[in-house]
PDB file of C-alpha atoms in Angstrom:
ATOM      1  CA  UNK A   1       0.274   0.128  -0.502  1.00 89.00           C
ATOM      2  CA  UNK A   2       1.130   3.521  -0.937  1.00 96.00           C
ATOM      3  CA  UNK A   3       0.605   7.216  -0.065  1.00 98.00           C
ATOM      4  CA  UNK A   4       1.762   8.222  -3.232  1.00 98.00           C
ATOM      5  CA  UNK A   5       0.867   7.502  -6.953  1.00 98.00           C
ATOM      6  CA  UNK A   6       2.486   8.884 -10.194  1.00 98.00           C
ATOM      7  CA  UNK A   7      -0.683   9.042 -11.517  1.00 98.00           C
ATOM      8  CA  UNK A   8      -3.678  11.660 -11.872  1.00 98.00           C
ATOM      9  CA  UNK A   9      -6.861  12.153 -13.765  1.00 98.00           C
ATOM     10  CA  UNK A  10      -7.695  16.297 -14.356  1.00 98.00           C
ATOM     11  CA  UNK A  11     -10.080  17.930 -15.888  1.00 95.00           C
ATOM     12  CA  UNK A  12      -9.283  20.550 -18.499  1.00 94.00           C
ATOM     13  CA  UNK A  13     -11.879  22.839 -18.017  1.00 89.00           C
ATOM     14  CA  UNK A  14     -14.685  24.430 -21.105  1.00 86.00           C
ATOM     15  CA  UNK A  15     -16.820  26.832 -18.896  1.00 80.00           C
ATOM     16  CA  UNK A  16     -14.690  27.681 -16.127  1.00 77.00           C
ATOM     17  CA  UNK A  17     -15.671  31.120 -14.220  1.00 67.00           C
ATOM     18  CA  UNK A  18     -16.771  32.403 -10.245  1.00 65.00           C
ATOM     19  CA  UNK A  19     -19.277  28.980  -9.303  1.00 54.00           C
ATOM     20  CA  UNK A  20     -22.234  31.167  -7.692  1.00 57.00           C
ATOM     21  CA  UNK A  21     -23.841  27.649  -5.868  1.00 53.00           C
ATOM     22  CA  UNK A  22     -20.444  27.261  -4.493  1.00 49.00           C
ATOM     23  CA  UNK A  23     -19.705  30.899  -3.137  1.00 43.00           C
ATOM     24  CA  UNK A  24     -22.312  31.058  -0.513  1.00 46.00           C
ATOM     25  CA  UNK A  25     -20.130  28.769   2.018  1.00 48.00           C
ATOM     26  CA  UNK A  26     -16.800  28.773   0.072  1.00 43.00           C
ATOM     27  CA  UNK A  27     -14.872  32.159   1.709  1.00 45.00           C
ATOM     28  CA  UNK A  28     -11.946  31.596  -0.660  1.00 41.00           C
ATOM     29  CA  UNK A  29     -13.595  32.533  -4.121  1.00 40.00           C
ATOM     30  CA  UNK A  30     -13.369  35.710  -5.584  1.00 45.00           C
ATOM     31  CA  UNK A  31     -15.119  37.836  -7.859  1.00 50.00           C
ATOM     32  CA  UNK A  32     -13.305  38.983 -10.796  1.00 47.00           C
ATOM     33  CA  UNK A  33     -13.541  41.932 -13.394  1.00 47.00           C
ATOM     34  CA  UNK A  34     -13.677  40.028 -16.202  1.00 49.00           C
ATOM     35  CA  UNK A  35     -15.860  38.481 -18.688  1.00 64.00           C
ATOM     36  CA  UNK A  36     -16.442  34.839 -18.216  1.00 68.00           C
ATOM     37  CA  UNK A  37     -14.335  33.548 -21.430  1.00 75.00           C
ATOM     38  CA  UNK A  38     -11.491  35.645 -20.538  1.00 83.00           C
ATOM     39  CA  UNK A  39     -11.266  34.327 -16.923  1.00 83.00           C
ATOM     40  CA  UNK A  40     -11.737  30.595 -18.827  1.00 85.00           C
ATOM     41  CA  UNK A  41      -8.955  31.534 -21.192  1.00 90.00           C
ATOM     42  CA  UNK A  42      -6.669  31.904 -18.343  1.00 90.00           C
ATOM     43  CA  UNK A  43      -7.865  29.228 -16.524  1.00 92.00           C
ATOM     44  CA  UNK A  44      -7.064  26.913 -19.491  1.00 94.00           C
ATOM     45  CA  UNK A  45      -3.752  28.696 -19.744  1.00 96.00           C
ATOM     46  CA  UNK A  46      -3.407  28.057 -16.313  1.00 97.00           C
ATOM     47  CA  UNK A  47      -4.446  24.755 -15.961  1.00 97.00           C
ATOM     48  CA  UNK A  48      -1.756  23.599 -19.386  1.00 97.00           C
ATOM     49  CA  UNK A  49       1.397  25.481 -17.865  1.00 98.00           C
ATOM     50  CA  UNK A  50       0.609  23.043 -14.504  1.00 98.00           C
ATOM     51  CA  UNK A  51       0.273  19.859 -16.843  1.00 98.00           C
ATOM     52  CA  UNK A  52       3.687  20.666 -18.317  1.00 98.00           C
ATOM     53  CA  UNK A  53       5.311  21.022 -15.328  1.00 98.00           C
ATOM     54  CA  UNK A  54       4.149  17.933 -13.536  1.00 98.00           C
ATOM     55  CA  UNK A  55       4.869  15.682 -16.940  1.00 98.00           C
ATOM     56  CA  UNK A  56       8.235  17.206 -17.228  1.00 98.00           C
ATOM     57  CA  UNK A  57       9.062  15.262 -13.975  1.00 98.00           C
ATOM     58  CA  UNK A  58       7.699  11.754 -14.716  1.00 98.00           C
ATOM     59  CA  UNK A  59       4.009  12.292 -13.422  1.00 98.00           C
ATOM     60  CA  UNK A  60       1.411  10.262 -15.570  1.00 98.00           C
ATOM     61  CA  UNK A  61      -1.174  13.018 -15.827  1.00 98.00           C
ATOM     62  CA  UNK A  62      -4.460  11.971 -17.983  1.00 98.00           C
ATOM     63  CA  UNK A  63      -6.127  14.908 -19.054  1.00 97.00           C
ATOM     64  CA  UNK A  64      -9.973  14.523 -19.728  1.00 95.00           C
ATOM     65  CA  UNK A  65     -11.751  17.387 -21.378  1.00 91.00           C
ATOM     66  CA  UNK A  66     -15.236  18.935 -19.778  1.00 86.00           C
ATOM     67  CA  UNK A  67     -18.042  18.550 -21.822  1.00 79.00           C
ATOM     68  CA  UNK A  68     -19.176  22.233 -22.750  1.00 77.00           C
ATOM     69  CA  UNK A  69     -22.837  20.789 -22.611  1.00 75.00           C
ATOM     70  CA  UNK A  70     -22.883  19.944 -19.593  1.00 72.00           C
ATOM     71  CA  UNK A  71     -21.769  24.041 -18.181  1.00 77.00           C
ATOM     72  CA  UNK A  72     -19.827  22.938 -15.197  1.00 83.00           C
ATOM     73  CA  UNK A  73     -17.712  25.612 -13.996  1.00 79.00           C
ATOM     74  CA  UNK A  74     -15.714  23.997 -11.879  1.00 85.00           C
ATOM     75  CA  UNK A  75     -15.424  20.805 -13.547  1.00 89.00           C
ATOM     76  CA  UNK A  76     -11.397  21.135 -12.899  1.00 92.00           C
ATOM     77  CA  UNK A  77     -11.431  20.279  -9.291  1.00 93.00           C
ATOM     78  CA  UNK A  78     -12.436  16.629 -10.199  1.00 96.00           C
ATOM     79  CA  UNK A  79     -11.187  15.179  -6.445  1.00 96.00           C
ATOM     80  CA  UNK A  80     -14.842  16.228  -5.189  1.00 96.00           C
ATOM     81  CA  UNK A  81     -16.763  13.725  -7.213  1.00 97.00           C
ATOM     82  CA  UNK A  82     -14.547  10.541  -7.319  1.00 98.00           C
ATOM     83  CA  UNK A  83     -11.948   8.946  -6.139  1.00 98.00           C
ATOM     84  CA  UNK A  84      -9.258   5.953  -7.152  1.00 98.00           C
ATOM     85  CA  UNK A  85      -8.482   2.974  -4.717  1.00 98.00           C
ATOM     86  CA  UNK A  86      -5.868   0.232  -4.886  1.00 97.00           C
ATOM     87  CA  UNK A  87      -8.161  -2.758  -4.482  1.00 97.00           C
ATOM     88  CA  UNK A  88     -10.143  -1.287  -8.000  1.00 98.00           C
ATOM     89  CA  UNK A  89     -13.228   0.412  -6.191  1.00 98.00           C
ATOM     90  CA  UNK A  90     -14.180   4.103  -7.056  1.00 98.00           C
ATOM     91  CA  UNK A  91     -16.332   6.081  -4.594  1.00 98.00           C
ATOM     92  CA  UNK A  92     -18.617   8.805  -6.187  1.00 98.00           C
ATOM     93  CA  UNK A  93     -19.696  11.396  -3.823  1.00 98.00           C
ATOM     94  CA  UNK A  94     -22.457  13.373  -3.266  1.00 98.00           C
ATOM     95  CA  UNK A  95     -22.138  17.050  -3.638  1.00 95.00           C
ATOM     96  CA  UNK A  96     -23.087  20.475  -1.935  1.00 93.00           C
ATOM     97  CA  UNK A  97     -24.346  22.249  -5.178  1.00 91.00           C
ATOM     98  CA  UNK A  98     -26.036  21.084  -7.680  1.00 90.00           C
ATOM     99  CA  UNK A  99     -24.441  22.400 -10.810  1.00 88.00           C
ATOM    100  CA  UNK A 100     -21.752  20.553  -9.891  1.00 91.00           C
ATOM    101  CA  UNK A 101     -23.468  17.374  -9.701  1.00 95.00           C
ATOM    102  CA  UNK A 102     -23.377  16.693 -13.489  1.00 92.00           C
ATOM    103  CA  UNK A 103     -19.448  17.247 -13.533  1.00 93.00           C
ATOM    104  CA  UNK A 104     -19.819  12.737 -12.425  1.00 96.00           C
ATOM    105  CA  UNK A 105     -19.334  11.858 -15.983  1.00 93.00           C
ATOM    106  CA  UNK A 106     -18.858   7.959 -16.950  1.00 93.00           C
ATOM    107  CA  UNK A 107     -17.200   9.012 -19.889  1.00 94.00           C
ATOM    108  CA  UNK A 108     -13.783   9.373 -17.418  1.00 96.00           C
ATOM    109  CA  UNK A 109     -14.392   5.574 -16.013  1.00 97.00           C
ATOM    110  CA  UNK A 110     -13.818   4.513 -19.755  1.00 97.00           C
ATOM    111  CA  UNK A 111     -10.771   6.892 -20.523  1.00 97.00           C
ATOM    112  CA  UNK A 112      -9.221   5.007 -17.407  1.00 98.00           C
ATOM    113  CA  UNK A 113     -10.039   2.191 -18.576  1.00 97.00           C
ATOM    114  CA  UNK A 114      -8.781   2.799 -22.332  1.00 96.00           C
ATOM    115  CA  UNK A 115      -5.110   4.127 -20.302  1.00 96.00           C
ATOM    116  CA  UNK A 116      -5.316   0.030 -18.766  1.00 97.00           C
ATOM    117  CA  UNK A 117      -6.575   0.797 -15.393  1.00 98.00           C
ATOM    118  CA  UNK A 118      -9.208  -2.075 -13.858  1.00 97.00           C
ATOM    119  CA  UNK A 119     -12.225  -0.804 -12.182  1.00 98.00           C
ATOM    120  CA  UNK A 120     -13.882  -3.405  -9.875  1.00 97.00           C
ATOM    121  CA  UNK A 121     -16.652  -1.368  -8.111  1.00 97.00           C
ATOM    122  CA  UNK A 122     -18.493   1.648  -8.299  1.00 98.00           C
ATOM    123  CA  UNK A 123     -19.376   2.918  -4.640  1.00 98.00           C
ATOM    124  CA  UNK A 124     -22.241   5.256  -5.391  1.00 98.00           C
ATOM    125  CA  UNK A 125     -23.027   7.655  -2.214  1.00 98.00           C
ATOM    126  CA  UNK A 126     -24.566  10.235  -4.088  1.00 98.00           C
ATOM    127  CA  UNK A 127     -28.120   9.227  -3.351  1.00 98.00           C
ATOM    128  CA  UNK A 128     -27.395  11.664  -0.255  1.00 98.00           C
ATOM    129  CA  UNK A 129     -27.786  14.528  -2.295  1.00 98.00           C
ATOM    130  CA  UNK A 130     -31.697  13.963  -1.676  1.00 97.00           C
ATOM    131  CA  UNK A 131     -31.583  14.246   2.362  1.00 97.00           C
ATOM    132  CA  UNK A 132     -29.512  17.224   1.710  1.00 97.00           C
ATOM    133  CA  UNK A 133     -26.297  15.321   2.911  1.00 98.00           C
ATOM    134  CA  UNK A 134     -22.456  15.546   1.297  1.00 98.00           C
ATOM    135  CA  UNK A 135     -19.214  14.603   1.510  1.00 98.00           C
ATOM    136  CA  UNK A 136     -16.945  15.861  -1.025  1.00 97.00           C
ATOM    137  CA  UNK A 137     -14.514  12.991  -1.945  1.00 98.00           C
ATOM    138  CA  UNK A 138     -10.474  14.148  -1.313  1.00 98.00           C
ATOM    139  CA  UNK A 139     -11.540  17.767  -0.299  1.00 97.00           C
ATOM    140  CA  UNK A 140     -13.951  16.451   2.527  1.00 98.00           C
ATOM    141  CA  UNK A 141     -11.566  13.448   3.042  1.00 98.00           C
ATOM    142  CA  UNK A 142      -8.031  13.467   3.461  1.00 98.00           C
ATOM    143  CA  UNK A 143      -6.815   9.844   3.496  1.00 98.00           C
ATOM    144  CA  UNK A 144      -3.441   8.253   5.261  1.00 98.00           C
ATOM    145  CA  UNK A 145      -3.581   5.076   2.892  1.00 98.00           C
ATOM    146  CA  UNK A 146      -0.829   3.404   4.279  1.00 98.00           C
ATOM    147  CA  UNK A 147      -1.863   3.962   8.469  1.00 98.00           C
ATOM    148  CA  UNK A 148      -5.204   3.229   7.448  1.00 98.00           C
ATOM    149  CA  UNK A 149      -6.670   6.557   9.103  1.00 98.00           C
ATOM    150  CA  UNK A 150      -9.114   9.479   7.147  1.00 98.00           C
ATOM    151  CA  UNK A 151      -8.981  13.053   8.644  1.00 98.00           C
ATOM    152  CA  UNK A 152     -12.282  14.904   8.051  1.00 98.00           C
ATOM    153  CA  UNK A 153     -12.771  18.478   9.340  1.00 98.00           C
ATOM    154  CA  UNK A 154     -16.868  18.455   9.361  1.00 98.00           C
ATOM    155  CA  UNK A 155     -18.622  21.141   7.131  1.00 96.00           C
ATOM    156  CA  UNK A 156     -21.967  21.453   5.471  1.00 95.00           C
ATOM    157  CA  UNK A 157     -20.218  19.540   2.474  1.00 95.00           C
ATOM    158  CA  UNK A 158     -18.585  16.443   4.827  1.00 98.00           C
ATOM    159  CA  UNK A 159     -21.397  15.233   6.957  1.00 98.00           C
ATOM    160  CA  UNK A 160     -20.104  12.884   9.732  1.00 98.00           C
ATOM    161  CA  UNK A 161     -22.744  10.087   9.814  1.00 98.00           C
ATOM    162  CA  UNK A 162     -21.929   9.948   5.943  1.00 98.00           C
ATOM    163  CA  UNK A 163     -18.029   9.592   6.345  1.00 98.00           C
ATOM    164  CA  UNK A 164     -18.372   6.946   9.246  1.00 98.00           C
ATOM    165  CA  UNK A 165     -20.288   5.023   6.317  1.00 98.00           C
ATOM    166  CA  UNK A 166     -16.905   5.995   3.805  1.00 98.00           C
ATOM    167  CA  UNK A 167     -14.803   4.467   6.808  1.00 98.00           C
ATOM    168  CA  UNK A 168     -16.494   1.449   7.512  1.00 98.00           C
ATOM    169  CA  UNK A 169     -16.760   0.908   3.709  1.00 98.00           C
ATOM    170  CA  UNK A 170     -12.971   1.587   2.871  1.00 98.00           C
ATOM    171  CA  UNK A 171     -11.577   0.290   5.890  1.00 98.00           C
ATOM    172  CA  UNK A 172     -10.154   3.166   7.439  1.00 98.00           C
ATOM    173  CA  UNK A 173     -10.236   4.844  11.595  1.00 98.00           C
ATOM    174  CA  UNK A 174     -12.196   8.042  11.276  1.00 98.00           C
ATOM    175  CA  UNK A 175     -10.251  11.055  12.786  1.00 98.00           C
ATOM    176  CA  UNK A 176     -13.238  13.537  12.626  1.00 98.00           C
ATOM    177  CA  UNK A 177     -12.626  17.080  14.003  1.00 98.00           C
ATOM    178  CA  UNK A 178     -13.850  20.895  13.153  1.00 98.00           C
ATOM    179  CA  UNK A 179     -12.035  23.810  11.338  1.00 98.00           C
ATOM    180  CA  UNK A 180     -12.770  27.497  11.045  1.00 97.00           C
ATOM    181  CA  UNK A 181     -11.728  30.232   9.578  1.00 95.00           C
ATOM    182  CA  UNK A 182     -12.337  33.673  10.648  1.00 93.00           C
ATOM    183  CA  UNK A 183     -14.688  35.753   8.078  1.00 90.00           C
ATOM    184  CA  UNK A 184     -16.228  38.995   8.693  1.00 91.00           C
ATOM    185  CA  UNK A 185     -15.091  38.832  12.591  1.00 94.00           C
ATOM    186  CA  UNK A 186     -16.971  35.593  12.762  1.00 94.00           C
ATOM    187  CA  UNK A 187     -15.215  31.974  13.272  1.00 96.00           C
ATOM    188  CA  UNK A 188     -16.685  29.925  10.172  1.00 95.00           C
ATOM    189  CA  UNK A 189     -16.732  25.884   9.217  1.00 95.00           C
ATOM    190  CA  UNK A 190     -14.165  25.892   6.374  1.00 95.00           C
ATOM    191  CA  UNK A 191     -15.663  24.236   3.296  1.00 92.00           C
ATOM    192  CA  UNK A 192     -13.390  21.602   2.576  1.00 95.00           C
ATOM    193  CA  UNK A 193     -10.552  19.350   4.935  1.00 98.00           C
ATOM    194  CA  UNK A 194      -7.607  19.806   1.949  1.00 97.00           C
ATOM    195  CA  UNK A 195      -7.458  24.103   2.192  1.00 96.00           C
ATOM    196  CA  UNK A 196      -6.042  23.618   5.659  1.00 98.00           C
ATOM    197  CA  UNK A 197      -4.283  20.300   5.799  1.00 98.00           C
ATOM    198  CA  UNK A 198      -2.030  18.192   3.686  1.00 98.00           C
ATOM    199  CA  UNK A 199      -0.742  14.387   4.192  1.00 98.00           C
ATOM    200  CA  UNK A 200       2.179  13.340   2.635  1.00 98.00           C
ATOM    201  CA  UNK A 201       4.306  10.192   3.385  1.00 98.00           C
ATOM    202  CA  UNK A 202       6.526  11.440   6.432  1.00 98.00           C
ATOM    203  CA  UNK A 203       4.842  14.449   7.141  1.00 98.00           C
ATOM    204  CA  UNK A 204       1.663  16.414   6.957  1.00 98.00           C
ATOM    205  CA  UNK A 205       1.364  20.517   6.697  1.00 98.00           C
ATOM    206  CA  UNK A 206      -1.538  21.905   8.675  1.00 98.00           C
ATOM    207  CA  UNK A 207      -3.197  24.791   9.895  1.00 98.00           C
ATOM    208  CA  UNK A 208      -3.682  23.761  13.643  1.00 98.00           C
ATOM    209  CA  UNK A 209      -5.201  27.209  14.180  1.00 97.00           C
ATOM    210  CA  UNK A 210      -8.402  26.128  12.619  1.00 98.00           C
ATOM    211  CA  UNK A 211      -9.138  23.629  15.275  1.00 98.00           C
ATOM    212  CA  UNK A 212     -10.105  25.955  17.925  1.00 98.00           C
ATOM    213  CA  UNK A 213     -11.225  23.050  20.116  1.00 98.00           C
ATOM    214  CA  UNK A 214      -8.224  22.204  22.333  1.00 98.00           C
ATOM    215  CA  UNK A 215      -8.938  18.497  22.451  1.00 98.00           C
ATOM    216  CA  UNK A 216      -9.768  18.007  18.974  1.00 98.00           C
ATOM    217  CA  UNK A 217      -6.432  19.509  17.873  1.00 98.00           C
ATOM    218  CA  UNK A 218      -4.712  17.293  20.811  1.00 98.00           C
ATOM    219  CA  UNK A 219      -6.029  14.373  18.790  1.00 98.00           C
ATOM    220  CA  UNK A 220      -5.120  14.945  15.472  1.00 98.00           C
ATOM    221  CA  UNK A 221      -1.662  15.958  15.885  1.00 98.00           C
ATOM    222  CA  UNK A 222      -1.350  13.009  18.518  1.00 98.00           C
ATOM    223  CA  UNK A 223      -2.834  10.266  15.388  1.00 98.00           C
ATOM    224  CA  UNK A 224       0.270  12.628  13.393  1.00 98.00           C
ATOM    225  CA  UNK A 225       3.005  12.149  15.280  1.00 98.00           C
ATOM    226  CA  UNK A 226       1.774   8.382  15.952  1.00 98.00           C
ATOM    227  CA  UNK A 227       2.062   7.470  12.780  1.00 98.00           C
ATOM    228  CA  UNK A 228       5.888   9.344  12.523  1.00 98.00           C
ATOM    229  CA  UNK A 229       4.518  12.191  10.240  1.00 98.00           C
ATOM    230  CA  UNK A 230       6.679  15.758  10.586  1.00 98.00           C
ATOM    231  CA  UNK A 231       3.999  18.177  11.563  1.00 98.00           C
ATOM    232  CA  UNK A 232       4.382  21.746   9.684  1.00 98.00           C
ATOM    233  CA  UNK A 233       2.125  24.114  11.059  1.00 98.00           C
ATOM    234  CA  UNK A 234       1.202  26.745   8.849  1.00 98.00           C
ATOM    235  CA  UNK A 235      -1.065  30.275   9.654  1.00 98.00           C
ATOM    236  CA  UNK A 236      -4.105  30.900   9.011  1.00 96.00           C
ATOM    237  CA  UNK A 237      -3.115  33.553   6.502  1.00 96.00           C
ATOM    238  CA  UNK A 238      -0.858  31.183   4.975  1.00 98.00           C
ATOM    239  CA  UNK A 239      -3.744  28.809   4.651  1.00 97.00           C
ATOM    240  CA  UNK A 240      -5.785  31.871   2.893  1.00 95.00           C
ATOM    241  CA  UNK A 241      -2.930  31.944  -0.025  1.00 96.00           C
ATOM    242  CA  UNK A 242      -3.728  27.825  -0.248  1.00 96.00           C
ATOM    243  CA  UNK A 243      -0.459  26.877   1.543  1.00 98.00           C
ATOM    244  CA  UNK A 244      -2.364  24.078   3.160  1.00 97.00           C
ATOM    245  CA  UNK A 245      -3.970  22.885  -0.818  1.00 97.00           C
ATOM    246  CA  UNK A 246      -0.644  20.811  -1.487  1.00 98.00           C
ATOM    247  CA  UNK A 247      -0.423  17.328  -2.610  1.00 98.00           C
ATOM    248  CA  UNK A 248       2.784  14.594  -2.698  1.00 98.00           C
ATOM    249  CA  UNK A 249       3.238  12.555  -5.463  1.00 98.00           C
ATOM    250  CA  UNK A 250       5.614  10.135  -7.585  1.00 98.00           C
ATOM    251  CA  UNK A 251       7.239  11.384 -10.695  1.00 98.00           C
ATOM    252  CA  UNK A 252      10.238   9.394 -12.820  1.00 98.00           C
ATOM    253  CA  UNK A 253      12.805   7.139 -11.051  1.00 97.00           C
ATOM    254  CA  UNK A 254      10.040   7.038  -7.739  1.00 97.00           C
ATOM    255  CA  UNK A 255      10.936  10.474  -6.885  1.00 98.00           C
ATOM    256  CA  UNK A 256       8.636  11.833  -4.595  1.00 98.00           C
ATOM    257  CA  UNK A 257       7.271  15.908  -5.066  1.00 98.00           C
ATOM    258  CA  UNK A 258       5.252  18.368  -2.773  1.00 98.00           C
ATOM    259  CA  UNK A 259       2.959  20.159  -5.680  1.00 98.00           C
ATOM    260  CA  UNK A 260       1.053  23.309  -4.809  1.00 98.00           C
ATOM    261  CA  UNK A 261       0.506  26.496  -6.544  1.00 98.00           C
ATOM    262  CA  UNK A 262       2.992  29.429  -7.079  1.00 98.00           C
ATOM    263  CA  UNK A 263       0.816  31.828  -4.522  1.00 98.00           C
ATOM    264  CA  UNK A 264       0.959  28.795  -1.912  1.00 98.00           C
ATOM    265  CA  UNK A 265       4.599  28.744  -2.549  1.00 98.00           C
ATOM    266  CA  UNK A 266       5.488  32.264  -1.732  1.00 98.00           C
ATOM    267  CA  UNK A 267       3.481  32.556   1.269  1.00 98.00           C
ATOM    268  CA  UNK A 268       5.845  29.847   2.816  1.00 98.00           C
ATOM    269  CA  UNK A 269       8.566  31.031   4.973  1.00 98.00           C
ATOM    270  CA  UNK A 270      12.532  29.502   4.222  1.00 98.00           C
ATOM    271  CA  UNK A 271      12.235  27.731   7.656  1.00 98.00           C
ATOM    272  CA  UNK A 272       8.680  25.640   5.825  1.00 98.00           C
ATOM    273  CA  UNK A 273      10.441  25.217   2.285  1.00 98.00           C
ATOM    274  CA  UNK A 274      13.279  23.823   4.690  1.00 98.00           C
ATOM    275  CA  UNK A 275      11.158  21.185   6.575  1.00 98.00           C
ATOM    276  CA  UNK A 276       9.079  19.825   3.675  1.00 98.00           C
ATOM    277  CA  UNK A 277      12.239  19.906   0.800  1.00 98.00           C
ATOM    278  CA  UNK A 278      13.858  17.700   3.883  1.00 98.00           C
ATOM    279  CA  UNK A 279      11.463  15.018   2.289  1.00 98.00           C
ATOM    280  CA  UNK A 280      11.238  15.847  -0.971  1.00 98.00           C
ATOM    281  CA  UNK A 281      11.178  18.744  -3.698  1.00 98.00           C
ATOM    282  CA  UNK A 282       8.467  21.188  -4.401  1.00 98.00           C
ATOM    283  CA  UNK A 283       7.031  21.790  -7.715  1.00 98.00           C
ATOM    284  CA  UNK A 284       4.711  25.398  -8.153  1.00 98.00           C
ATOM    285  CA  UNK A 285       2.771  26.749 -10.904  1.00 98.00           C
ATOM    286  CA  UNK A 286       0.848  29.878 -10.907  1.00 98.00           C
ATOM    287  CA  UNK A 287      -2.545  29.119 -10.964  1.00 97.00           C
ATOM    288  CA  UNK A 288      -4.020  32.612  -9.842  1.00 94.00           C
ATOM    289  CA  UNK A 289      -7.388  32.587 -11.086  1.00 91.00           C
ATOM    290  CA  UNK A 290      -8.207  29.529 -11.218  1.00 92.00           C
ATOM    291  CA  UNK A 291      -7.967  30.305  -7.062  1.00 93.00           C
ATOM    292  CA  UNK A 292      -9.283  33.252  -7.350  1.00 89.00           C
ATOM    293  CA  UNK A 293     -12.582  32.294  -9.049  1.00 84.00           C
ATOM    294  CA  UNK A 294     -12.695  29.160  -7.996  1.00 86.00           C
ATOM    295  CA  UNK A 295     -11.898  29.120  -4.486  1.00 84.00           C
ATOM    296  CA  UNK A 296      -9.302  25.988  -4.879  1.00 89.00           C
ATOM    297  CA  UNK A 297      -5.981  25.313  -5.824  1.00 95.00           C
ATOM    298  CA  UNK A 298      -3.760  22.719  -7.106  1.00 98.00           C
ATOM    299  CA  UNK A 299      -4.368  19.451  -5.078  1.00 98.00           C
ATOM    300  CA  UNK A 300      -7.967  20.219  -5.853  1.00 95.00           C
ATOM    301  CA  UNK A 301      -7.537  20.079  -9.421  1.00 97.00           C
ATOM    302  CA  UNK A 302      -5.555  16.307  -8.962  1.00 98.00           C
ATOM    303  CA  UNK A 303      -7.999  13.254  -8.564  1.00 98.00           C
ATOM    304  CA  UNK A 304      -5.366  10.449  -7.978  1.00 98.00           C
ATOM    305  CA  UNK A 305      -5.788   7.317  -9.298  1.00 98.00           C
ATOM    306  CA  UNK A 306      -4.320   4.363  -7.166  1.00 98.00           C
ATOM    307  CA  UNK A 307      -6.374   1.592  -9.534  1.00 98.00           C
ATOM    308  CA  UNK A 308      -4.361  -1.527 -10.653  1.00 97.00           C
ATOM    309  CA  UNK A 309      -2.931  -1.955 -13.809  1.00 96.00           C
ATOM    310  CA  UNK A 310      -4.866  -4.274 -16.448  1.00 91.00           C
ATOM    311  CA  UNK A 311      -2.009  -7.200 -16.837  1.00 79.00           C
ATOM    312  CA  UNK A 312      -1.574  -7.561 -20.476  1.00 68.00           C
ATOM    313  CA  UNK A 313      -1.503 -11.583 -21.138  1.00 55.00           C
TER     314      UNK A 313
END
């Protein structure tokens, strides 16, 4: 069992803009004074440059184009609707925004099978949407695949009962907490766990300041230390620069990399960079338009593919 993969799925946007349906509880989104077509073009440029950087170090990036007819402004964040597991299981998740539910396309599974991956079962949690219950994939769930633990910050997009059901189905121990950020002087729940925390093989980058409950904070740190992960703390201000939204991947020769945006990288202190680079090199790319309008960053754009390969006879 490995914590990192060398293969990711990315969806190239065709209708990217600020999604009015997610803005209600994604406080990272801002309105850009640009026409939607211009925003989409800029997002495509950032997307393409990012893919080139990842492929340059030997990361296998499978790019699927979004479908224009779907009108899915957030389609370039596939990690919220699907996760791919080493036993061949695929999970499909219930999404808070109605227009994001159209992102779940079976063409993606057909494409992965064409690429030589094996899908055994699809575990579908999407019926929870009828009850107004959501769990947005690896946005909500951070999996420690080696130690079989799953971390989740509860929010309107991460339901506790459904998260526990996921943990039972996939045999993970749940680590549950609430993470808040200050918005207009109020402490409000952070919409996704993966903006305040990144879980790598031997370390975790985490904004502990967001876990207001001391017991919960202690418990999260206890689990990370138990599993011998170095805890690299970031501030709430750095989190707002997407410094928690990172993903460790494997490139050529099994080399590990920590992938993040230029905004995230620029917010880090020299000491934090040193702590990360003790473990692996950093790759960063400019994702300014995507971050500003989408309220998500590098990690949200990458759905990790852990599926087994089909053995060719």
